[in-house]
PDB file of C-alpha atoms in Angstrom:
ATOM      1  CA  PRO A   1      94.954 105.448  95.811  1.00  0.00           C
ATOM      2  CA  LEU A   2      96.264 107.898  93.344  1.00  0.00           C
ATOM      3  CA  GLN A   3      92.853 109.556  93.391  1.00  0.00           C
ATOM      4  CA  LEU A   4      92.794 109.789  97.142  1.00  0.00           C
ATOM      5  CA  ARG A   5      96.310 111.359  97.054  1.00  0.00           C
ATOM      6  CA  ASP A   6      95.041 114.056  94.773  1.00  0.00           C
ATOM      7  CA  GLN A   7      91.780 114.484  96.998  1.00  0.00           C
ATOM      8  CA  GLY A   8      94.235 114.945 100.008  1.00  0.00           C
ATOM      9  CA  ALA A   9      96.347 117.453  98.157  1.00  0.00           C
ATOM     10  CA  ARG A  10      93.475 119.543  97.031  1.00  0.00           C
ATOM     11  CA  GLU A  11      91.857 119.513 100.563  1.00  0.00           C
ATOM     12  CA  VAL A  12      95.032 121.131 101.890  1.00  0.00           C
ATOM     13  CA  PHE A  13      95.220 123.633  99.111  1.00  0.00           C
ATOM     14  CA  ALA A  14      91.611 124.473  99.754  1.00  0.00           C
ATOM     15  CA  GLU A  15      92.934 126.069 102.977  1.00  0.00           C
ATOM     16  CA  TYR A  16      94.817 128.501 100.996  1.00  0.00           C
ATOM     17  CA  PRO A  17      92.517 130.350  98.641  1.00  0.00           C
ATOM     18  CA  ASP A  18      95.194 132.675  97.232  1.00  0.00           C
ATOM     19  CA  VAL A  19      97.008 129.387  95.716  1.00  0.00           C
ATOM     20  CA  GLU A  20      95.815 128.601  92.184  1.00  0.00           C
ATOM     21  CA  VAL A  21      95.779 124.863  91.657  1.00  0.00           C
ATOM     22  CA  MET A  22      95.739 123.537  88.216  1.00  0.00           C
ATOM     23  CA  GLU A  23      93.650 120.473  87.080  1.00  0.00           C
ATOM     24  CA  THR A  24      95.054 117.184  87.721  1.00  0.00           C
ATOM     25  CA  TYR A  25      96.965 115.569  84.773  1.00  0.00           C
ATOM     26  CA  ASP A  26      97.795 112.219  83.890  1.00  0.00           C
ATOM     27  CA  SER A  27     101.556 112.287  83.791  1.00  0.00           C
ATOM     28  CA  THR A  28     101.649 108.615  82.726  1.00  0.00           C
ATOM     29  CA  ALA A  29     103.326 105.574  84.312  1.00  0.00           C
ATOM     30  CA  GLU A  30     106.091 105.390  81.833  1.00  0.00           C
ATOM     31  CA  GLN A  31     109.439 107.321  82.454  1.00  0.00           C
ATOM     32  CA  THR A  32     110.066 108.675  79.018  1.00  0.00           C
ATOM     33  CA  THR A  33     106.516 109.981  78.582  1.00  0.00           C
ATOM     34  CA  ASN A  34     106.399 111.202  82.206  1.00  0.00           C
ATOM     35  CA  TYR A  35     109.537 113.388  81.595  1.00  0.00           C
ATOM     36  CA  ALA A  36     108.013 114.716  78.400  1.00  0.00           C
ATOM     37  CA  PHE A  37     104.667 115.552  80.165  1.00  0.00           C
ATOM     38  CA  TRP A  38     106.667 117.618  82.945  1.00  0.00           C
ATOM     39  CA  GLU A  39     108.855 119.292  80.438  1.00  0.00           C
ATOM     40  CA  ASN A  40     105.721 120.476  78.540  1.00  0.00           C
ATOM     41  CA  ILE A  41     104.042 121.681  81.669  1.00  0.00           C
ATOM     42  CA  VAL A  42     107.032 123.824  83.013  1.00  0.00           C
ATOM     43  CA  THR A  43     107.629 125.248  79.539  1.00  0.00           C
ATOM     44  CA  ALA A  44     103.991 126.436  79.282  1.00  0.00           C
ATOM     45  CA  ASN A  45     103.909 127.631  82.847  1.00  0.00           C
ATOM     46  CA  PRO A  46     107.314 129.126  83.624  1.00  0.00           C
ATOM     47  CA  ASP A  47     105.621 130.941  86.788  1.00  0.00           C
ATOM     48  CA  ILE A  48     104.783 127.359  88.428  1.00  0.00           C
ATOM     49  CA  ALA A  49     105.508 127.441  92.193  1.00  0.00           C
ATOM     50  CA  ALA A  50     105.288 123.910  92.937  1.00  0.00           C
ATOM     51  CA  GLY A  51     104.955 120.509  91.210  1.00  0.00           C
ATOM     52  CA  ILE A  52     103.435 117.466  92.977  1.00  0.00           C
ATOM     53  CA  GLY A  53     103.958 113.819  91.568  1.00  0.00           C
ATOM     54  CA  LEU A  54     101.503 111.472  92.836  1.00  0.00           C
ATOM     55  CA  CYS A  55     103.446 108.249  91.824  1.00  0.00           C
ATOM     56  CA  THR A  56     106.981 106.877  91.454  1.00  0.00           C
ATOM     57  CA  PHE A  57     107.909 108.340  88.188  1.00  0.00           C
ATOM     58  CA  GLU A  58     108.098 111.970  89.220  1.00  0.00           C
ATOM     59  CA  GLY A  59     111.289 111.489  91.316  1.00  0.00           C
ATOM     60  CA  PRO A  60     113.534 110.361  88.479  1.00  0.00           C
ATOM     61  CA  THR A  61     111.763 113.117  86.189  1.00  0.00           C
ATOM     62  CA  PHE A  62     112.546 115.988  88.481  1.00  0.00           C
ATOM     63  CA  ALA A  63     116.120 114.780  88.894  1.00  0.00           C
ATOM     64  CA  SER A  64     116.760 114.907  85.280  1.00  0.00           C
ATOM     65  CA  LEU A  65     114.561 118.114  84.464  1.00  0.00           C
ATOM     66  CA  MET A  66     115.271 120.497  87.267  1.00  0.00           C
ATOM     67  CA  PRO A  67     119.077 121.020  86.633  1.00  0.00           C
ATOM     68  CA  LYS A  68     118.174 122.145  83.015  1.00  0.00           C
ATOM     69  CA  LEU A  69     115.685 124.826  84.079  1.00  0.00           C
ATOM     70  CA  ASP A  70     116.683 128.520  84.469  1.00  0.00           C
ATOM     71  CA  PHE A  71     114.049 128.892  87.168  1.00  0.00           C
ATOM     72  CA  ASP A  72     113.151 126.865  90.359  1.00  0.00           C
ATOM     73  CA  PHE A  73     110.002 125.453  91.992  1.00  0.00           C
ATOM     74  CA  VAL A  74     109.083 123.263  94.894  1.00  0.00           C
ATOM     75  CA  THR A  75     108.990 119.516  93.869  1.00  0.00           C
ATOM     76  CA  VAL A  76     107.365 116.730  95.871  1.00  0.00           C
ATOM     77  CA  THR A  77     106.780 113.214  94.836  1.00  0.00           C
ATOM     78  CA  ALA A  78     105.945 109.762  96.131  1.00  0.00           C
ATOM     79  CA  ASP A  79     107.942 106.649  96.938  1.00  0.00           C
ATOM     80  CA  LEU A  80     111.400 106.399  98.196  1.00  0.00           C
ATOM     81  CA  ILE A  81     113.224 104.845  95.334  1.00  0.00           C
ATOM     82  CA  PRO A  82     117.007 105.360  95.092  1.00  0.00           C
ATOM     83  CA  GLU A  83     116.669 107.713  92.240  1.00  0.00           C
ATOM     84  CA  THR A  84     114.372 110.004  94.345  1.00  0.00           C
ATOM     85  CA  LEU A  85     116.470 109.898  97.308  1.00  0.00           C
ATOM     86  CA  ASP A  86     119.559 110.871  95.462  1.00  0.00           C
ATOM     87  CA  ALA A  87     117.381 113.696  93.915  1.00  0.00           C
ATOM     88  CA  ILE A  88     116.588 115.032  97.466  1.00  0.00           C
ATOM     89  CA  ARG A  89     120.403 115.065  98.282  1.00  0.00           C
ATOM     90  CA  GLU A  90     121.010 116.901  94.977  1.00  0.00           C
ATOM     91  CA  GLY A  91     118.278 119.415  95.526  1.00  0.00           C
ATOM     92  CA  SER A  92     116.173 118.366  92.380  1.00  0.00           C
ATOM     93  CA  VAL A  93     113.448 117.047  94.764  1.00  0.00           C
ATOM     94  CA  ASP A  94     112.410 118.916  97.950  1.00  0.00           C
ATOM     95  CA  ALA A  95     110.404 116.118  99.659  1.00  0.00           C
ATOM     96  CA  ALA A  96     109.055 112.669  99.055  1.00  0.00           C
ATOM     97  CA  ILE A  97     106.307 110.741 100.725  1.00  0.00           C
ATOM     98  CA  GLY A  98     107.125 107.034 101.579  1.00  0.00           C
ATOM     99  CA  GLN A  99     104.485 104.356 101.989  1.00  0.00           C
ATOM    100  CA  HIS A 100     106.449 101.619 103.755  1.00  0.00           C
ATOM    101  CA  PRO A 101     106.652  98.974 101.021  1.00  0.00           C
ATOM    102  CA  PHE A 102     108.254  96.583 103.582  1.00  0.00           C
ATOM    103  CA  LEU A 103     105.151  96.628 105.553  1.00  0.00           C
ATOM    104  CA  GLN A 104     103.076  96.107 102.661  1.00  0.00           C
ATOM    105  CA  GLY A 105     104.810  92.723 102.327  1.00  0.00           C
ATOM    106  CA  TYR A 106     105.173  92.047 105.976  1.00  0.00           C
ATOM    107  CA  LEU A 107     101.640  92.799 107.119  1.00  0.00           C
ATOM    108  CA  PRO A 108      99.554  90.526 104.911  1.00  0.00           C
ATOM    109  CA  ILE A 109     101.690  87.548 105.804  1.00  0.00           C
ATOM    110  CA  TYR A 110     101.268  88.668 109.525  1.00  0.00           C
ATOM    111  CA  PHE A 111      97.630  88.849 109.316  1.00  0.00           C
ATOM    112  CA  MET A 112      97.208  85.530 107.471  1.00  0.00           C
ATOM    113  CA  ALA A 113      99.536  83.692 109.577  1.00  0.00           C
ATOM    114  CA  ARG A 114      97.883  84.702 112.788  1.00  0.00           C
ATOM    115  CA  TYR A 115      94.532  83.778 111.314  1.00  0.00           C
ATOM    116  CA  THR A 116      95.842  80.323 110.290  1.00  0.00           C
ATOM    117  CA  LEU A 117      98.037  79.546 113.324  1.00  0.00           C
ATOM    118  CA  GLU A 118      95.857  81.313 116.135  1.00  0.00           C
ATOM    119  CA  GLY A 119      92.388  81.748 114.731  1.00  0.00           C
ATOM    120  CA  THR A 120      92.784  85.555 115.110  1.00  0.00           C
ATOM    121  CA  PRO A 121      90.154  87.148 112.636  1.00  0.00           C
ATOM    122  CA  MET A 122      91.651  89.004 109.777  1.00  0.00           C
ATOM    123  CA  PRO A 123      91.224  92.823 109.389  1.00  0.00           C
ATOM    124  CA  GLU A 124      87.706  93.575 107.820  1.00  0.00           C
ATOM    125  CA  GLY A 125      88.724  96.440 105.610  1.00  0.00           C
ATOM    126  CA  GLN A 126      91.667  98.643 104.349  1.00  0.00           C
ATOM    127  CA  VAL A 127      94.771  98.666 106.421  1.00  0.00           C
ATOM    128  CA  LEU A 128      96.187 102.119 106.404  1.00  0.00           C
ATOM    129  CA  LEU A 129      99.769 102.852 106.964  1.00  0.00           C
ATOM    130  CA  PRO A 130     101.218 106.026 108.251  1.00  0.00           C
ATOM    131  CA  ALA A 131     102.933 108.126 105.531  1.00  0.00           C
ATOM    132  CA  GLU A 132     106.679 109.053 105.995  1.00  0.00           C
ATOM    133  CA  ILE A 133     107.865 112.395 104.877  1.00  0.00           C
ATOM    134  CA  VAL A 134     111.542 112.412 103.818  1.00  0.00           C
ATOM    135  CA  ASN A 135     113.499 115.625 102.960  1.00  0.00           C
ATOM    136  CA  ALA A 136     117.083 116.592 103.541  1.00  0.00           C
ATOM    137  CA  ASP A 137     116.684 116.667 107.211  1.00  0.00           C
ATOM    138  CA  ASN A 138     116.101 112.870 107.593  1.00  0.00           C
ATOM    139  CA  LEU A 139     117.539 111.737 104.220  1.00  0.00           C
ATOM    140  CA  ASP A 140     120.531 110.105 105.702  1.00  0.00           C
ATOM    141  CA  LEU A 141     118.735 108.050 108.167  1.00  0.00           C
ATOM    142  CA  VAL A 142     116.313 106.779 105.522  1.00  0.00           C
ATOM    143  CA  ILE A 143     119.076 105.863 103.206  1.00  0.00           C
ATOM    144  CA  GLU A 144     120.879 103.818 105.890  1.00  0.00           C
ATOM    145  CA  ARG A 145     117.730 101.989 106.586  1.00  0.00           C
ATOM    146  CA  GLN A 146     117.030 101.545 102.868  1.00  0.00           C
ATOM    147  CA  THR A 147     120.646 100.161 101.993  1.00  0.00           C
ATOM    148  CA  ASP A 148     121.046  97.863 105.026  1.00  0.00           C
ATOM    149  CA  PRO A 149     118.630  94.920 105.170  1.00  0.00           C
ATOM    150  CA  GLN A 150     119.455  94.408 108.892  1.00  0.00           C
ATOM    151  CA  LYS A 151     118.953  97.984 109.885  1.00  0.00           C
ATOM    152  CA  SER A 152     115.802  97.915 107.770  1.00  0.00           C
ATOM    153  CA  TYR A 153     114.532  94.966 109.752  1.00  0.00           C
ATOM    154  CA  GLU A 154     115.392  96.317 113.177  1.00  0.00           C
ATOM    155  CA  TRP A 155     113.663  99.768 112.308  1.00  0.00           C
ATOM    156  CA  TYR A 156     110.473  98.096 111.150  1.00  0.00           C
ATOM    157  CA  SER A 157     110.584  95.847 114.009  1.00  0.00           C
ATOM    158  CA  ALA A 158     110.655  98.640 116.421  1.00  0.00           C
ATOM    159  CA  PHE A 159     108.063 100.620 114.290  1.00  0.00           C
ATOM    160  CA  LEU A 160     105.510  97.853 114.595  1.00  0.00           C
ATOM    161  CA  GLU A 161     106.086  97.335 118.233  1.00  0.00           C
ATOM    162  CA  GLU A 162     105.140 100.885 118.653  1.00  0.00           C
ATOM    163  CA  ASN A 163     102.361 101.315 116.065  1.00  0.00           C
ATOM    164  CA  LEU A 164     100.868  97.951 115.303  1.00  0.00           C
ATOM    165  CA  ALA A 165      98.009  98.329 117.699  1.00  0.00           C
ATOM    166  CA  ALA A 166      97.211 101.742 116.117  1.00  0.00           C
ATOM    167  CA  ILE A 167      97.337 100.386 112.722  1.00  0.00           C
ATOM    168  CA  GLU A 168      94.893  97.774 113.461  1.00  0.00           C
ATOM    169  CA  ALA A 169      92.465 100.047 115.295  1.00  0.00           C
ATOM    170  CA  ALA A 170      92.389 102.382 112.231  1.00  0.00           C
ATOM    171  CA  VAL A 171      91.279  99.766 109.623  1.00  0.00           C
ATOM    172  CA  VAL A 172      88.697 101.349 107.292  1.00  0.00           C
ATOM    173  CA  PRO A 173      85.911  99.240 106.493  1.00  0.00           C
ATOM    174  CA  PHE A 174      85.076  98.602 102.839  1.00  0.00           C
ATOM    175  CA  ASP A 175      81.724  99.880 101.471  1.00  0.00           C
ATOM    176  CA  ASP A 176      80.736  96.309 100.881  1.00  0.00           C
ATOM    177  CA  THR A 177      82.474  94.718 103.669  1.00  0.00           C
ATOM    178  CA  PRO A 178      81.448  90.846 103.993  1.00  0.00           C
ATOM    179  CA  ALA A 179      80.432  89.197 107.060  1.00  0.00           C
ATOM    180  CA  PRO A 180      83.206  89.063 109.765  1.00  0.00           C
ATOM    181  CA  THR A 181      85.883  86.499 109.111  1.00  0.00           C
ATOM    182  CA  GLU A 182      85.031  83.279 111.135  1.00  0.00           C
ATOM    183  CA  PRO A 183      88.053  82.234 113.303  1.00  0.00           C
ATOM    184  CA  ALA A 184      90.182  79.637 111.519  1.00  0.00           C
ATOM    185  CA  GLU A 185      90.589  76.025 112.659  1.00  0.00           C
ATOM    186  CA  THR A 186      94.306  76.114 114.057  1.00  0.00           C
ATOM    187  CA  THR A 187      96.639  73.595 112.864  1.00  0.00           C
ATOM    188  CA  ASP A 188      99.875  72.283 114.236  1.00  0.00           C
ATOM    189  CA  GLU A 189     101.264  71.734 110.602  1.00  0.00           C
ATOM    190  CA  LYS A 190     103.602  74.328 109.219  1.00  0.00           C
ATOM    191  CA  PRO A 191     101.306  76.438 106.759  1.00  0.00           C
ATOM    192  CA  PHE A 192     102.565  77.406 103.362  1.00  0.00           C
ATOM    193  CA  PHE A 193     101.702  81.078 101.965  1.00  0.00           C
ATOM    194  CA  GLY A 194     102.046  82.085  98.413  1.00  0.00           C
ATOM    195  CA  PHE A 195     102.604  85.870  97.596  1.00  0.00           C
ATOM    196  CA  VAL A 196     102.356  87.061  93.894  1.00  0.00           C
ATOM    197  CA  MET A 197     103.841  90.428  93.252  1.00  0.00           C
ATOM    198  CA  HIS A 198     102.693  92.332  90.112  1.00  0.00           C
ATOM    199  CA  ASN A 199     106.201  92.829  89.031  1.00  0.00           C
ATOM    200  CA  PHE A 200     109.830  93.058  90.154  1.00  0.00           C
ATOM    201  CA  GLU A 201     110.887  96.142  88.090  1.00  0.00           C
ATOM    202  CA  THR A 202     111.305  98.633  90.953  1.00  0.00           C
ATOM    203  CA  GLU A 203     113.247  99.008  94.323  1.00  0.00           C
ATOM    204  CA  PHE A 204     109.660  99.426  95.660  1.00  0.00           C
ATOM    205  CA  THR A 205     108.517  95.920  94.865  1.00  0.00           C
ATOM    206  CA  VAL A 206     111.796  94.403  96.011  1.00  0.00           C
ATOM    207  CA  GLU A 207     111.306  95.867  99.451  1.00  0.00           C
ATOM    208  CA  ILE A 208     107.669  94.380  99.458  1.00  0.00           C
ATOM    209  CA  THR A 209     109.210  91.084  98.854  1.00  0.00           C
ATOM    210  CA  THR A 210     111.820  91.573 101.668  1.00  0.00           C
ATOM    211  CA  GLY A 211     108.995  92.400 103.975  1.00  0.00           C
ATOM    212  CA  ALA A 212     106.913  89.339 103.138  1.00  0.00           C
ATOM    213  CA  GLU A 213     109.871  87.018 103.595  1.00  0.00           C
ATOM    214  CA  ALA A 214     110.703  88.837 106.985  1.00  0.00           C
ATOM    215  CA  ALA A 215     107.262  88.074 108.197  1.00  0.00           C
ATOM    216  CA  CYS A 216     107.530  84.394 107.153  1.00  0.00           C
ATOM    217  CA  ALA A 217     110.586  84.059 108.982  1.00  0.00           C
ATOM    218  CA  ASP A 218     109.425  85.681 112.286  1.00  0.00           C
ATOM    219  CA  LEU A 219     106.193  83.646 112.297  1.00  0.00           C
ATOM    220  CA  GLY A 220     107.792  80.467 111.279  1.00  0.00           C
ATOM    221  CA  VAL A 221     105.786  79.632 108.071  1.00  0.00           C
ATOM    222  CA  ASP A 222     106.883  78.582 104.834  1.00  0.00           C
ATOM    223  CA  CYS A 223     106.296  81.175 101.949  1.00  0.00           C
ATOM    224  CA  GLU A 224     107.099  81.670  98.333  1.00  0.00           C
ATOM    225  CA  VAL A 225     107.273  85.103  96.908  1.00  0.00           C
ATOM    226  CA  THR A 226     107.024  85.301  93.102  1.00  0.00           C
ATOM    227  CA  GLY A 227     105.792  87.341  90.229  1.00  0.00           C
ATOM    228  CA  PRO A 228     106.626  88.314  86.623  1.00  0.00           C
ATOM    229  CA  ALA A 229     109.515  90.383  85.878  1.00  0.00           C
ATOM    230  CA  LYS A 230     107.436  93.113  84.393  1.00  0.00           C
ATOM    231  CA  PHE A 231     103.729  94.155  84.731  1.00  0.00           C
ATOM    232  CA  ASP A 232     101.978  91.124  82.952  1.00  0.00           C
ATOM    233  CA  PRO A 233      98.595  90.291  84.633  1.00  0.00           C
ATOM    234  CA  PRO A 234      98.120  87.002  82.759  1.00  0.00           C
ATOM    235  CA  THR A 235     101.446  85.678  83.866  1.00  0.00           C
ATOM    236  CA  ALA A 236     100.766  86.646  87.494  1.00  0.00           C
ATOM    237  CA  ILE A 237      97.438  84.816  87.281  1.00  0.00           C
ATOM    238  CA  GLN A 238      99.267  81.665  85.992  1.00  0.00           C
ATOM    239  CA  MET A 239     101.863  82.075  88.928  1.00  0.00           C
ATOM    240  CA  PHE A 240      99.039  82.328  91.436  1.00  0.00           C
ATOM    241  CA  GLU A 241      97.281  79.318  90.006  1.00  0.00           C
ATOM    242  CA  GLY A 242     100.590  77.359  90.287  1.00  0.00           C
ATOM    243  CA  LEU A 243     100.891  78.311  93.881  1.00  0.00           C
ATOM    244  CA  LEU A 244      97.374  77.054  94.492  1.00  0.00           C
ATOM    245  CA  ALA A 245      98.548  73.653  93.149  1.00  0.00           C
ATOM    246  CA  LYS A 246     101.230  73.324  95.670  1.00  0.00           C
TER     247      LYS A 246
END
């Protein structure tokens, strides 16, 4: 996904030949080293016009870094975590791209439940979600949604009612897509779904969990959402195996 984000940004910049685009750097997925990376970049390039972060960590980095500089540049990052939303309000981040983590929890349960309960085939490919651009103009509405679970549920319910058909129609087949999923044998028994998160370190993963649990409630199925506190693949595998034993 990060490579695709980089590709998309470069495709846009290619339309502006007078803009010099630096090479893509690994700013790291750890907050301290991410900050150090950007501090070094702007020190070495005081004429920088814009900085784009392709992942979560640039929001908090820009929030800390920008007030310390005696020059300014456009800052854009990804994910609508609280630190980034605060940075937009304070002016340290100009815009952030949201990827609807609620739906990343809701839709897997939705598709699996329909397959199990109704025999509806699963999507045969990558389910793409519309991006959400957040800046000072729509910040208050997004914060209200992010901080009020009921408003978040109502917003996403309306969003799915309007956009679900388009999302399903835009599924991108994998290069090695297997044979189409055969319709499941429907059952009258209440199914159980297990959902293993990779960690619970960020607001992002908490919102995924909220979406998954909302889908289970909407569709009347039992579910358990679990995962390690921090990124720990061996522990996540053990948790997955534990769910299979239930």
